[in-house]
Structures are given as structure tokens and as C-alpha cells.
Coordinates of C-alpha atoms and ligand atoms in Angstrom, one line a residue:
Chain Q
X1 CA 75.6 83.8 68.7
X2 CA 77.8 85.5 66.1
X3 CA 80.3 83.9 64.0
X4 CA 83.1 86.4 64.6
X5 CA 84.8 86.1 68.0
X6 CA 84.8 89.1 70.2
X7 CA 88.0 91.2 69.5
X8 CA 90.7 89.9 71.9
X9 CA 88.4 90.3 74.8
X10 CA 88.5 86.7 75.8
X11 CA 92.2 86.4 75.5
X12 CA 93.1 89.4 77.3
X13 CA 95.1 88.7 80.5
X14 CA 93.9 90.8 83.4
X15 CA 95.9 93.9 84.1
X16 CA 95.3 93.3 88.0
X17 CA 95.1 89.8 89.2
X18 CA 94.3 89.3 92.9
X19 CA 94.3 85.7 94.0
X20 CA 93.4 84.2 97.3
X21 CA 94.9 87.1 99.2
X22 CA 95.2 86.8 103.2
X23 CA 96.2 89.7 105.2
X24 CA 96.1 90.0 108.9
X25 CA 97.4 92.6 111.5
X26 CA 98.4 90.6 114.5
X27 CA 95.5 88.3 115.2
X28 CA 93.0 90.3 113.2
X29 CA 92.3 89.0 109.8
X30 CA 91.5 91.7 107.4
X31 CA 91.5 90.0 104.1
X32 CA 90.3 86.3 104.1
X33 CA 91.1 85.1 100.8
X34 CA 90.2 87.9 98.3
X35 CA 90.3 87.2 94.5
X36 CA 89.5 89.6 91.8
X37 CA 90.6 90.5 88.3
X38 CA 90.7 93.8 86.5
X39 CA 90.8 93.7 82.8
X40 CA 92.8 96.4 80.8
X41 CA 90.6 99.5 80.4
X42 CA 88.1 98.2 82.9
X43 CA 86.7 100.4 85.7
X44 CA 86.0 98.3 88.8
X45 CA 84.2 99.8 91.8
X46 CA 84.8 98.3 95.2
X47 CA 81.9 98.6 97.5
X48 CA 81.4 97.5 101.1
X49 CA 80.8 98.7 104.6
X50 CA 83.5 100.5 106.6
X51 CA 86.1 98.1 107.9
X52 CA 85.5 95.4 105.4
X53 CA 89.0 95.7 104.0
X54 CA 88.8 97.8 100.8
X55 CA 91.6 100.3 101.7
X56 CA 93.8 97.5 102.8
X57 CA 93.4 95.7 99.6
X58 CA 94.2 98.8 97.5
X59 CA 97.3 99.3 99.7
X60 CA 98.4 95.7 99.2
X61 CA 98.2 96.1 95.5
X62 CA 100.8 98.9 95.8
X63 CA 102.8 97.1 98.4
X64 CA 102.3 99.7 101.0
X65 CA 101.2 96.6 103.0
X66 CA 102.6 93.0 102.9
X67 CA 100.3 90.0 102.4
X68 CA 100.6 86.7 104.4
X69 CA 99.2 84.4 101.6
X70 CA 98.0 84.5 98.0
X71 CA 99.3 86.6 95.1
X72 CA 98.9 89.9 93.4
X73 CA 100.0 90.4 89.8
X74 CA 100.0 93.7 88.0
X75 CA 100.4 93.0 84.2
X76 CA 101.6 89.6 84.9
X77 CA 104.3 90.7 87.3
X78 CA 104.1 89.5 90.9
X79 CA 103.9 92.3 93.4
X80 CA 106.5 92.3 96.1
X81 CA 108.1 89.0 95.0
X82 CA 110.1 87.5 92.2
X83 CA 109.8 84.0 91.0
X84 CA 113.2 82.2 90.9
X85 CA 113.6 78.6 90.3
X86 CA 110.1 77.9 91.5
X87 CA 110.6 79.9 94.7
X88 CA 109.4 83.4 95.7
X89 CA 112.2 85.9 96.4
X90 CA 111.5 89.1 98.0
X91 CA 112.0 92.2 95.6
X92 CA 114.4 94.9 96.6
X93 CA 113.4 98.4 97.3
X94 CA 114.2 99.7 93.8
X95 CA 112.0 96.9 92.2
X96 CA 109.1 97.8 94.5
X97 CA 109.4 101.5 93.9
X98 CA 109.4 100.9 90.2
X99 CA 106.2 98.8 90.5
X100 CA 104.6 101.6 92.6
X101 CA 105.6 104.2 90.2
X102 CA 103.4 102.5 87.4
X103 CA 100.4 102.1 89.8
X104 CA 98.9 105.5 90.6
X105 CA 97.1 106.0 93.9
X106 CA 94.7 108.7 95.0
X107 CA 94.1 108.9 98.7
X108 CA 91.0 110.1 100.7
X109 CA 93.0 113.0 102.2
X110 CA 94.7 114.1 99.1
X111 CA 98.1 113.9 100.8
X112 CA 99.6 116.6 98.6
X113 CA 103.0 117.9 99.6
X114 CA 102.3 121.1 101.3
X115 CA 105.7 122.7 101.2
X116 CA 105.7 122.3 97.3
X117 CA 103.6 124.3 94.7
X118 CA 101.2 122.4 92.6
X119 CA 103.6 122.3 89.8
X120 CA 106.4 121.0 92.0
X121 CA 103.9 118.4 93.4
X122 CA 103.4 117.2 89.7
X123 CA 107.1 117.3 88.7
X124 CA 108.8 115.9 91.6
X125 CA 108.4 112.2 90.9
X126 CA 108.6 112.4 87.0
X127 CA 112.0 114.3 87.3
X128 CA 113.6 112.6 90.4
X129 CA 112.0 109.1 90.0
X130 CA 111.6 108.6 86.2
X131 CA 114.6 111.1 85.3
X132 CA 112.5 113.3 83.0
X133 CA 114.2 116.7 82.0
X134 CA 112.7 119.6 83.9
X135 CA 111.3 121.3 80.8
X136 CA 109.4 118.0 79.7
X137 CA 108.1 117.5 83.3
X138 CA 106.8 121.0 83.6
X139 CA 105.2 120.7 80.1
X140 CA 103.6 117.3 81.1
X141 CA 102.4 118.9 84.3
X142 CA 100.9 121.9 82.5
X143 CA 99.0 119.6 80.2
X144 CA 97.7 117.4 83.2
X145 CA 96.6 120.5 85.1
X146 CA 94.6 121.6 81.9
X147 CA 92.9 118.3 82.0
X148 CA 91.8 118.5 85.6
X149 CA 90.8 122.1 85.0
X150 CA 93.5 123.8 87.0
X151 CA 95.9 125.3 84.5
X152 CA 95.9 128.6 86.3
X153 CA 96.8 127.3 89.8
X154 CA 100.4 125.8 88.9
X155 CA 102.1 128.3 91.3
X156 CA 99.6 127.9 94.2
X157 CA 100.5 126.0 97.3
X158 CA 98.0 123.1 98.1
X159 CA 96.7 125.0 101.2
X160 CA 95.5 127.8 99.0
X161 CA 93.1 125.4 97.1
X162 CA 89.8 123.9 98.1
X163 CA 89.5 120.3 98.8
X164 CA 88.0 119.5 95.4
X165 CA 90.8 121.3 93.7
X166 CA 93.5 119.5 95.8
X167 CA 92.1 116.2 95.0
X168 CA 92.1 117.0 91.3
X169 CA 95.8 118.1 91.7
X170 CA 96.4 114.7 93.4
X171 CA 94.9 112.8 90.5
X172 CA 97.1 114.8 88.0
X173 CA 100.1 114.1 90.3
X174 CA 99.5 110.3 90.0
X175 CA 99.0 110.6 86.3
X176 CA 102.1 112.4 85.8
X177 CA 104.0 108.9 86.2
X178 CA 101.9 107.5 83.4
X179 CA 100.5 104.7 85.4
X180 CA 98.9 101.5 83.8
X181 CA 96.5 101.3 86.7
X182 CA 94.8 103.8 88.9
X183 CA 93.8 103.1 92.5
X184 CA 91.3 105.4 94.1
X185 CA 90.5 105.2 97.8
X186 CA 87.2 107.0 98.7
X187 CA 88.5 110.1 96.6
X188 CA 85.4 112.2 97.5
X189 CA 84.6 111.1 101.0
X190 CA 86.5 114.1 102.6
X191 CA 84.8 116.8 100.2
X192 CA 82.0 119.1 100.8
X193 CA 79.0 117.9 98.6
X194 CA 79.4 120.8 96.3
X195 CA 83.0 119.9 95.3
X196 CA 82.4 116.2 94.7
X197 CA 81.0 116.8 91.1
X198 CA 84.3 118.2 89.8
X199 CA 86.6 115.4 91.0
X200 CA 84.0 112.8 89.7
X201 CA 83.8 114.4 86.3
X202 CA 87.7 114.2 86.1
X203 CA 87.5 110.5 87.0
X204 CA 84.7 110.0 84.4
X205 CA 87.0 111.6 81.7
X206 CA 89.8 109.3 82.7
X207 CA 87.6 106.3 82.5
X208 CA 86.4 107.3 79.1
X209 CA 89.9 107.6 77.9
X210 CA 90.5 104.0 78.7
X211 CA 92.3 104.1 82.0
X212 CA 92.2 100.9 84.2
X213 CA 90.7 102.0 87.5
X214 CA 89.9 100.2 90.8
X215 CA 87.7 102.6 92.8
X216 CA 86.6 102.4 96.3
X217 CA 83.7 104.7 96.5
X218 CA 80.3 105.4 98.2
X219 CA 79.2 107.5 95.2
X220 CA 76.5 105.2 93.9
X221 CA 75.7 107.3 90.8
X222 CA 79.4 107.0 89.7
X223 CA 79.5 103.3 90.4
X224 CA 76.3 102.9 88.3
X225 CA 77.1 105.0 85.4
X226 CA 80.9 104.5 85.0
X227 CA 81.8 101.2 86.5
X228 CA 82.0 98.1 84.2
X229 CA 81.7 95.8 87.2
X230 CA 80.9 96.2 91.0
X231 CA 82.6 94.1 93.5
X232 CA 81.0 94.1 97.0
X233 CA 83.2 93.2 100.0
X234 CA 82.3 92.5 103.6
X235 CA 84.4 91.1 106.5
X236 CA 87.6 90.8 104.3
X237 CA 85.9 88.7 101.5
X238 CA 84.3 89.3 98.2
X239 CA 80.7 88.3 98.6
X240 CA 79.4 89.2 95.1
X241 CA 80.5 90.8 91.8
X242 CA 78.8 91.7 88.7
X243 CA 77.6 94.4 86.3
X244 CA 76.2 97.4 88.0
X245 CA 72.6 97.4 86.6
X246 CA 72.2 93.7 87.7
X247 CA 73.8 94.2 91.1
X248 CA 72.0 97.3 92.0
X249 CA 68.7 96.0 90.8
X250 CA 68.9 92.6 92.0
X251 CA 71.8 91.9 94.5
X252 CA 72.1 88.2 95.2
X253 CA 73.7 88.2 98.7
X254 CA 71.5 89.4 101.5
X255 CA 74.4 91.5 102.9
X256 CA 74.7 93.3 99.5
X257 CA 71.1 93.8 99.5
X258 CA 71.3 95.3 103.0
X259 CA 74.1 97.6 102.1
X260 CA 72.7 98.9 98.8
X261 CA 69.4 99.6 100.6
X262 CA 71.2 102.2 102.7
X263 CA 71.9 104.4 99.6
X264 CA 68.2 104.3 98.2
Chain J
X1 CA 99.2 143.0 123.5
X2 CA 97.3 145.9 122.0
X3 CA 93.6 145.9 122.5
X4 CA 93.2 147.6 119.1
X5 CA 95.8 146.2 116.6
X6 CA 95.9 147.7 113.1
X7 CA 97.5 146.0 110.2
X8 CA 99.6 148.9 109.3
X9 CA 100.1 152.6 109.4
X10 CA 98.2 152.9 106.1
X11 CA 95.1 151.0 107.6
X12 CA 92.2 153.6 107.2
X13 CA 90.1 154.3 110.1
X14 CA 86.3 154.0 109.8
X15 CA 84.8 157.4 109.8
X16 CA 83.7 157.9 113.5
X17 CA 80.3 159.0 112.6
X18 CA 79.2 157.3 109.3
X19 CA 75.8 155.8 110.4
X20 CA 75.2 155.2 106.7
X21 CA 74.7 151.5 107.2
X22 CA 72.0 152.3 109.7
X23 CA 73.6 150.1 112.4
X24 CA 74.1 151.3 115.8
X25 CA 77.3 153.3 116.3
X26 CA 79.9 151.9 118.6
X27 CA 81.6 154.1 121.2
X28 CA 84.7 155.8 119.8
X29 CA 88.1 155.0 121.2
X30 CA 88.7 157.3 124.2
X31 CA 91.4 159.9 123.1
X32 CA 93.7 159.4 126.2
X33 CA 97.4 158.7 126.3
X34 CA 97.1 155.1 127.3
X35 CA 95.1 154.5 124.2
X36 CA 98.0 156.1 122.3
X37 CA 100.5 153.6 124.0
X38 CA 97.9 150.8 123.5
X39 CA 97.7 150.1 127.2
X40 CA 94.4 149.0 128.9
X41 CA 93.4 151.2 131.8
X42 CA 93.5 148.3 134.1
X43 CA 97.2 147.6 133.1
X44 CA 98.2 151.0 134.1
X45 CA 99.5 150.6 137.5
X46 CA 101.8 147.5 136.5
X47 CA 103.0 149.6 133.4
X48 CA 104.0 152.4 135.7
X49 CA 105.8 150.1 138.2
X50 CA 107.7 148.4 135.2
X51 CA 108.6 151.8 133.7
X52 CA 110.0 153.1 136.9
X53 CA 112.1 150.0 137.6
X54 CA 113.4 150.1 133.9
X55 CA 114.4 153.8 134.6
X56 CA 116.1 152.9 137.9
X57 CA 118.2 150.1 136.0
X58 CA 119.1 152.3 133.2
X59 CA 120.2 155.1 135.6
X60 CA 122.4 152.5 137.5
X61 CA 123.9 151.2 134.3
X62 CA 124.9 154.6 133.1
X63 CA 126.0 156.1 136.3
X64 CA 127.4 153.2 138.2
X65 CA 131.2 154.0 138.8
X66 CA 132.3 150.3 138.8
X67 CA 131.2 149.8 135.0
X68 CA 133.5 152.4 133.8
X69 CA 132.0 152.8 130.2
X70 CA 135.1 154.2 128.8
X71 CA 137.0 151.0 129.8
X72 CA 134.2 149.0 128.2
X73 CA 134.4 151.0 125.1
X74 CA 138.3 150.5 125.1
X75 CA 138.2 146.7 125.3
X76 CA 135.0 146.1 123.4
X77 CA 137.1 146.0 120.1
X78 CA 140.5 145.1 121.4
X79 CA 142.3 142.5 119.5
X80 CA 142.4 140.0 122.5
X81 CA 138.5 140.3 122.8
X82 CA 137.9 140.1 119.1
X83 CA 140.2 137.0 118.9
X84 CA 138.1 135.4 121.7
X85 CA 135.0 136.3 120.0
X86 CA 136.0 134.6 116.8
X87 CA 137.1 131.5 118.7
X88 CA 133.6 131.4 120.3
X89 CA 131.9 131.8 117.0
X90 CA 134.0 129.0 115.4
X91 CA 133.4 126.7 118.5
X92 CA 129.6 127.4 118.2
X93 CA 129.4 126.8 114.5
X94 CA 131.4 123.6 114.4
X95 CA 129.8 122.1 117.5
X96 CA 126.3 123.0 116.1
X97 CA 127.3 121.4 112.7
X98 CA 128.3 118.2 114.5
X99 CA 125.3 118.4 116.6
X100 CA 122.8 118.9 113.8
X101 CA 124.5 116.3 111.4
X102 CA 125.0 113.6 113.9
X103 CA 121.8 114.4 115.6
X104 CA 119.9 113.8 112.3
X105 CA 121.6 110.5 111.7
X106 CA 120.8 109.4 115.4
X107 CA 117.1 110.4 114.9
X108 CA 116.9 108.2 111.8
X109 CA 118.7 105.4 113.6
X110 CA 116.6 105.6 116.7
X111 CA 113.5 105.2 114.5
X112 CA 114.9 102.2 112.5
X113 CA 113.1 98.8 112.8
X114 CA 116.8 97.3 113.2
X115 CA 117.2 96.9 117.1
X116 CA 121.0 97.2 116.9
X117 CA 120.6 100.7 115.2
X118 CA 117.8 101.9 117.5
X119 CA 119.5 100.5 120.6
X120 CA 122.7 102.0 120.0
X121 CA 121.3 105.5 119.2
X122 CA 119.3 105.0 122.4
X123 CA 122.4 104.3 124.3
X124 CA 124.3 107.2 122.8
X125 CA 121.4 109.6 123.7
X126 CA 121.3 108.2 127.2
X127 CA 124.9 108.7 127.9
X128 CA 125.6 112.0 126.3
X129 CA 122.5 113.6 127.5
X130 CA 123.0 112.2 131.0
X131 CA 126.7 113.1 131.8
X132 CA 127.4 116.7 132.7
X133 CA 128.6 118.8 129.8
X134 CA 131.5 120.1 131.8
X135 CA 132.6 116.5 132.8
X136 CA 132.4 115.6 128.9
X137 CA 134.6 118.6 128.0
X138 CA 137.2 117.8 130.6
X139 CA 137.1 114.1 129.4
X140 CA 137.8 115.1 125.8
X141 CA 140.5 117.5 127.0
X142 CA 142.3 114.7 129.0
X143 CA 141.8 112.1 126.3
X144 CA 145.5 111.5 126.1
X145 CA 145.8 110.1 129.6
X146 CA 143.0 107.6 128.6
X147 CA 144.1 106.7 125.2
X148 CA 147.6 107.8 124.6
X149 CA 147.9 107.0 120.9
X150 CA 145.1 106.7 118.3
X151 CA 145.6 104.3 115.4
X152 CA 143.8 103.5 112.2
X153 CA 143.6 99.8 111.1
X154 CA 141.6 96.6 111.3
X155 CA 139.5 96.4 114.5
X156 CA 141.1 94.0 117.0
X157 CA 143.7 93.5 114.1
X158 CA 146.9 95.1 112.8
X159 CA 147.0 99.0 112.6
X160 CA 148.3 100.9 109.6
X161 CA 149.2 104.1 111.2
X162 CA 148.9 105.7 114.5
X163 CA 149.1 109.2 116.0
X164 CA 149.9 110.8 119.4
X165 CA 146.5 111.6 120.9
X166 CA 147.5 115.1 122.0
X167 CA 148.7 115.8 118.5
X168 CA 145.4 114.8 116.9
X169 CA 143.0 116.0 119.6
X170 CA 144.2 119.6 120.3
X171 CA 142.5 121.6 123.0
X172 CA 140.3 123.2 120.1
X173 CA 139.3 119.7 118.8
X174 CA 138.6 118.6 122.3
X175 CA 136.2 121.5 122.9
X176 CA 134.5 121.0 119.6
X177 CA 134.1 117.4 120.3
X178 CA 132.9 117.8 123.8
X179 CA 130.3 120.4 122.8
X180 CA 129.3 118.9 119.5
X181 CA 128.8 115.2 120.7
X182 CA 126.7 116.5 123.6
X183 CA 124.6 118.7 121.3
X184 CA 124.0 115.7 118.9
X185 CA 122.1 113.9 121.8
X186 CA 119.7 116.8 122.2
X187 CA 119.4 117.6 118.4
X188 CA 118.4 113.9 117.8
X189 CA 115.5 114.1 119.8
X190 CA 114.5 117.6 118.2
X191 CA 114.9 115.9 114.7
X192 CA 112.9 112.9 115.8
X193 CA 110.1 114.9 117.1
X194 CA 110.1 116.9 113.9
X195 CA 109.9 113.7 111.7
X196 CA 107.2 112.4 113.9
X197 CA 105.2 115.5 113.4
X198 CA 104.8 115.0 109.7
X199 CA 101.7 113.0 108.7
X200 CA 102.3 109.4 107.8
X201 CA 100.2 110.0 104.5
X202 CA 103.0 112.1 103.2
X203 CA 105.4 109.2 103.2
X204 CA 102.8 106.8 101.7
X205 CA 101.8 109.3 98.9
X206 CA 105.5 109.7 98.1
X207 CA 106.1 106.0 98.3
X208 CA 103.1 105.4 96.0
X209 CA 104.9 107.7 93.4
X210 CA 107.9 105.3 93.3
X211 CA 110.2 107.3 95.5
X212 CA 112.6 105.5 97.6
X213 CA 112.9 105.8 101.3
X214 CA 115.9 108.1 101.2
X215 CA 114.3 110.3 98.7
X216 CA 111.1 110.5 100.8
X217 CA 113.1 111.5 103.8
X218 CA 115.2 114.1 102.0
X219 CA 112.6 115.9 99.8
X220 CA 109.3 115.1 101.4
X221 CA 109.6 114.4 105.4
X222 CA 112.7 116.5 106.3
X223 CA 111.5 119.8 104.8
X224 CA 108.2 119.5 106.4
X225 CA 109.9 118.5 109.7
X226 CA 112.0 121.7 109.5
X227 CA 109.0 123.6 110.8
X228 CA 109.2 121.8 114.0
X229 CA 112.9 121.4 114.1
X230 CA 114.0 125.0 113.5
X231 CA 112.6 126.9 116.6
X232 CA 114.2 124.6 119.2
X233 CA 117.4 124.4 117.1
X234 CA 117.6 128.2 117.3
X235 CA 117.3 127.9 121.1
X236 CA 120.0 125.2 121.1
X237 CA 122.3 127.4 119.0
X238 CA 121.8 130.3 121.5
X239 CA 122.5 128.0 124.3
X240 CA 125.6 126.7 122.6
X241 CA 127.0 130.3 122.2
X242 CA 126.9 130.5 125.9
X243 CA 127.7 127.0 127.0
X244 CA 130.8 127.2 124.7
X245 CA 132.1 129.6 127.6
X246 CA 132.4 126.4 129.7
X247 CA 135.5 125.4 127.7
X248 CA 137.4 128.3 129.4
X249 CA 138.0 125.7 132.2
X250 CA 140.5 124.1 129.6
X251 CA 142.3 127.5 129.2
X252 CA 140.9 127.8 125.6
X253 CA 140.8 131.6 125.0
X254 CA 137.2 131.9 123.7
X255 CA 135.4 135.0 124.6
X256 CA 135.0 134.6 128.3
X257 CA 138.5 133.3 128.9
X258 CA 139.8 136.3 126.8
X259 CA 138.2 138.9 129.1
X260 CA 139.3 137.0 132.1
X261 CA 142.8 137.0 130.9
X262 CA 142.5 140.9 130.7
X263 CA 140.9 141.6 134.0
X264 CA 143.5 139.2 135.9
X265 CA 146.0 141.7 134.5
X266 CA 144.2 144.9 134.9
X267 CA 141.7 144.2 137.6
X268 CA 138.9 145.9 135.7
X269 CA 136.5 142.9 136.3
X270 CA 133.2 144.5 135.9
X271 CA 133.8 146.5 132.7
X272 CA 135.3 143.4 131.1
X273 CA 132.4 141.1 132.0
X274 CA 130.1 143.9 130.6
X275 CA 132.1 143.6 127.3
X276 CA 131.7 139.9 127.1
X277 CA 128.0 140.2 128.0
X278 CA 127.4 142.8 125.4
X279 CA 129.0 140.5 122.7
X280 CA 126.8 137.6 123.8
X281 CA 123.8 139.6 123.6
X282 CA 124.7 141.0 120.1
X283 CA 125.4 137.5 118.8
X284 CA 122.1 136.2 120.2
X285 CA 120.3 139.0 118.7
X286 CA 121.8 138.3 115.3
X287 CA 120.9 134.6 115.6
X288 CA 117.3 135.3 116.5
X289 CA 117.0 137.5 113.3
X290 CA 118.5 134.8 111.3
X291 CA 116.3 132.2 112.9
X292 CA 113.3 134.4 111.9
X293 CA 114.2 134.1 108.2
X294 CA 115.0 130.4 108.3
X295 CA 111.4 129.8 109.9
X296 CA 109.9 132.0 107.1
X297 CA 111.7 129.8 104.5
X298 CA 110.4 126.6 105.8
X299 CA 107.0 128.0 106.6
X300 CA 106.3 128.4 102.8
X301 CA 103.0 126.7 101.9
X302 CA 101.8 126.5 105.5
X303 CA 99.9 129.8 105.7
X304 CA 98.0 131.8 103.1
X305 CA 100.4 134.5 103.3
X306 CA 103.9 134.9 104.6
X307 CA 104.1 136.8 107.9
X308 CA 105.9 140.2 107.9
X309 CA 109.6 140.4 108.6
X310 CA 110.6 141.8 112.1
X311 CA 111.6 145.2 110.6
X312 CA 108.3 145.5 108.8
X313 CA 106.5 144.6 112.0
X314 CA 108.4 147.2 114.1
X315 CA 107.7 149.8 111.5
X316 CA 104.0 148.9 111.3
X317 CA 103.8 149.1 115.2
X318 CA 105.3 152.4 115.4
X319 CA 103.1 153.6 112.3
X320 CA 100.1 152.3 114.2
X321 CA 101.0 154.3 117.4
X322 CA 101.6 157.4 115.4
X323 CA 98.3 157.0 113.7
X324 CA 96.5 156.6 117.1
X325 CA 98.2 159.8 118.2
X326 CA 97.1 161.6 115.3
X327 CA 93.5 160.4 115.6
X328 CA 93.5 161.2 119.3
X329 CA 94.6 164.9 118.6
X330 CA 92.2 165.3 115.8
X331 CA 89.4 164.1 118.0
X332 CA 90.4 166.3 120.8
X333 CA 90.3 169.1 118.4
X334 CA 86.8 168.0 117.3
X335 CA 85.6 167.7 120.8
X336 CA 86.1 171.6 121.1
X337 CA 84.2 172.5 118.0
X338 CA 81.6 169.8 118.1
X339 CA 79.0 171.8 116.3
X340 CA 81.0 172.8 113.3
X341 CA 82.7 169.3 112.5
X342 CA 81.2 167.9 109.5
Ligands
ADP401 N1 97.7 99.3 110.5 C1 96.6 98.7 110.9 N2 96.7 97.8 112.0 C2 95.7 97.2 112.6 N3 94.5 97.2 112.0 C3 94.3 97.8 110.9 C4 95.3 98.7 110.3 N4 94.7 99.2 109.1 C5 93.6 98.6 109.2 N5 93.1 97.9 110.1 C6 92.0 97.1 110.4 O1 91.7 96.5 109.2 C7 90.2 96.5 109.0 C8 90.0 97.0 107.5 O2 90.3 98.3 107.5 P1 90.1 99.1 106.0 O3 90.9 98.3 104.9 O4 90.7 100.4 106.2 O5 88.7 98.8 105.8 P2 87.7 99.9 104.8 O6 88.7 100.7 103.7 O7 86.9 98.9 104.1 O8 87.1 100.7 105.6 C9 89.6 97.4 110.0 O9 89.0 96.5 111.1 C10 90.7 98.2 110.6 O10 90.5 98.5 111.9
MG402 MG1 89.0 102.7 103.9

């Protein structure tokens, strides 16, 4: 043991705190008391078989879905509700929109706006949500496109780009709102294998710059090399969490072992 | 249509006898007149029948004494007819404006989760789409005998001012209301189909960026829905141009009633109906051209390249036919001097 305490690490409050979250569609329980924390600057990879509730959890963090029980906090602020005299009051649309703007989200199918050029995709929200002047938004977009290696495609329409390029634009679009937290939902699952590398490289760079990331992925090499922690979900519950090396080498839960065996 | 389409007059033809690639040479296009017109030999009999019928029709139009083309020419630009034409255009534009505007509002209401909103929109559509347009026009025209005075005030309470209904709802206003409110019922379904055609992921991606619902609808969903909305709206507009002639039953002097007024005086029924028909055709032609450019505008980003304009396409077709003619004559020449041709 060293005499000097680790710098701030222990006192840091998590940037994302999910506590005992329950979510159901009708009678179908999709999340059954999920809890997890993501510390500032941490990269957390969410693993689990299809249908285990990974996408649903990400969508709840962004209030694209409501939850029935539990709480989700981003930077200490409750998602979807306000605490008032010890009671929970539903937040209004403007409040929820403000929260979403600070949480970037990248989808499996990119969801770029097809009627807008790449540049317009990147400047729409900064200009009309954050009220940034047009010139500043364009400069920011140019800088972000440079970072994802697409500076020369600013005036292309999404359909003129490959899937890998579209996904990199989608990442840049999310970054343009300067989010504190980035959510990725299987960002490379819809891509041809030879295009996956470019997208993962952008995500690695982002992690290296200290972005807080919650990533649903089946890319085991990314999970092993980039993630600070892995979380394994099955049937709407978190079964196991831990450092990648330990979890991949020696999974505790039989379901985790079974799942990881498929990627060997 | 054409079995051998070319992209344009400039499209270079492959030299007929290169053989450089070593591949087997394909048979050359037969240098016959049907190839020049781009008609397949099997389509020849029908083509001939159609051409003969068209010639007969044209002959009838030009020579039929009842048409009296000089009368047509005389009234085509007479002030009575032009006044009627202007009124028809005003009716169409105003009624379509109501139809599109109110239709969009009804479409959004119909999709709302609030049952009062969606229910009342459904009721509106049910009524205005179900009752005959002619009845609706007559109803608005006779509104005064149903509600003699219109007043502005607190619902079920005191009124501040009131007007004579006939003063406020003139025959022109009645016509615009009749046509527009009916149109809104149809347009709302067209707009709804357009909104539903946009992938749900678009709204989610926009919401995830912090856009509010109104912003998402205006900037993200509706512009994409326009690709689905514009073509049937063009149809509706052309339909409106013609159904606006229904208001002639209320003695509103739009295009049809204007020519009726003339021929009831001069008994030149057929020539004046031809005048009206020609104007309607001219207006629908202009509308179709306009629609093309609107579609092109909202189609941006949907294809790798924009489609050519109608004029460009027509010129390209003519150019391609000329090129085929030229090749055919050249080949006919070659056939005669097979040995010498290099
Ligand atoms: N909108 C919805 N309505 C009903 N069931 C849903 C809906 N979205 C997801 N589900 C169900 O929730 C479960 C978890 O889905 P999801 O979160 O997408 O899983 P994962 O992303 O881990 O594959 C699945 O059984 C799915 O069928
Ligand atoms: Mg999923």
C-alpha cells in the first residue's frame, strides 16, 4: 500500500449512475433491476446475447424510453424527473431535450438525415438547438469531420457515402453537441467487415481523449483493448462486471462463459 | 419503352466490328425504320393501329365544322373567358392552400396520442370525405339560411360582434370553403402517409440530439415525407382545378360558367367547350411541369444523381432517335460496299 491516496479516483461521483432500473413493455419485463455506474472518462462495454436488454438500457439513459422503477442519473441529475420536496416530478419536454443534447448517441443503422448534406447533418443541432452562430457551427463541423477522417466529404449526401463513412459522420454529429457521455449501440454491426476498422479507430481515439463511453458491441478485440470494464447482461439483468482481462480469461458466471466461448 | 435506350445524343456507339477484346461479336442492330423509332417488330401492328386512330382523330378535330376553330380562337383570349380563368386559378390556389395547411394539421392531430385530438380529426375526415363535394358546396353557399348571423364572443356566452352571414360568406368564400375543407380531408391522409413513410430512427436520432418534437417534425420528418406527399398532391391539385368547375352550380363565373354564359347567348356550344377544355389542359400541363421541379427539390439526397429535367429528357430522346437514324443510314451505306469499309 502506498501512503499517497489515488488522485480523486475514489471521491469521483459516477457520470452515469443506473440504479435498480425496471422496464417492461406490457407484460414483458425487459430490464429487471439493472444497476451500473460509469465513472468520468471511463469506457464501459456492455456485452450480452441478443434480446438481453442492452439497447433498451441505452435508450432509457437518453429517455427515448420511460422506466417503471429505479433511477438513472447523469452527472448527478435525475433523467426524466425532478426532485421537488422529496417527490418526483416529471420533467417537461425542454428539460428532457436539454439532457439529451448532452448525451450523444450513435445507432446501429447510423440514422443520418438523408435530405441534408454531411455538413448540414453536423450543424443542424448546434445551430438550432444550442443556438450556435452558423460560421462557428460550420467551423466546428469541419474540425470534427477532420477528426473522423472525412474532411473532404462535407458536401456529400449520406447516401453517397459507404456505411463506414456514414457511421463516422454519425459519431461526428453526436460530438458536435459536445456531449459529456457517449452511448454507442452496436455501431459496427451493420457494416461490412472491411469497414469496421475505421469506425473502431475513431472510437479508440475518442476513448484516448478521455470521453466517457457506454458501448454495446460484439467486437471483442475492442472490448478487450479499449474498455476499462466489461458488463455482461442476460435476461434483463447484469450478471457480471469486471476488468476485461479478468472477465475474458476467467468469467465467473456460467452464462458469461457460455457467451464468451462463442467468440473464441 | 425503347429496347435500346441511350443516355444521350452524345453517347458514343461501340464500333460495330472491334473484336479487339477477343469476345464474341454481338449481332448489330438491324438497320430498319422500326429500329429508328425504337419500336420492337412485335409491337408493329398495334403501333400502326394507334397511329391510324390518332390520324383520324386529328383529322376530325381539324375539319369538323361544329368546332369552328375561328370561334375558338376568338373567344380563347376574350375578357369574359380570361376573367373566368383567373377566378378558377384563384379558387384552386386558395382551396389547395386550405387543403394542404389544414390537412397537415389534421394529419398530426390524427396521429396524436390524445384521443380527443385523434378522434376529432377522424370525425372530420369521415364527414368531409364522405359527403358529396357538390352537396358541401351547396351547403356553404346556402349557409345563411342555416345560420343567418355569425358572431364572435365567448362560447355559450355573450357575443362581442356579429355579422350577417351572407355579408361574410360571399359566394366566392363559400366556394373556397366548400372546396378547401373537402380537400383537407383528403390531404390529411396523404400527409399522414408521408409522415408514416419516414423511418422511426430519424425521429429518434433527432430527439437524441436534443431537438424538440416541433423541430423534429418541421426540419427532419416533413422534408423527408415530402417525397411521398408531393406526387399525390400534384394529382389532387389537378383534380381541384377541374372540380372547381362544380361551383358553376352556384353561378360563380369561373372558367366553365363563363363559357356557359357566352354560349347561352351565342349558341356556339362546342367551340366554347373547346375553349374551356384547352385552358384546363394548358393549366394541368403547367402544373405537371411545376410538380416535376418540386419533386426534384425534395428528392435531393435520395439518389446519387438528380434526374434530368423534362426538357433535357425530350431533347435526349430526339437526339437518340437522330443518332439511330444516322447509324442506320451509315450502315446501309456500309452494306453496299462491304469490302471497302475499314
Ligand atoms: N418497443 C418494444 N416493444 C416491445 N418489446 C420490445 C420493444 N423494444 C424491445 N423489446 C423487447 O425487449 C427485449 C430486449 O430488447 P433489446 O433491448 O433490443 O435487446 P438487445 O439490444 O440486448 O438485443 C427483446 O425481447 C425485445 O423483443
Ligand atoms: Mg440491440
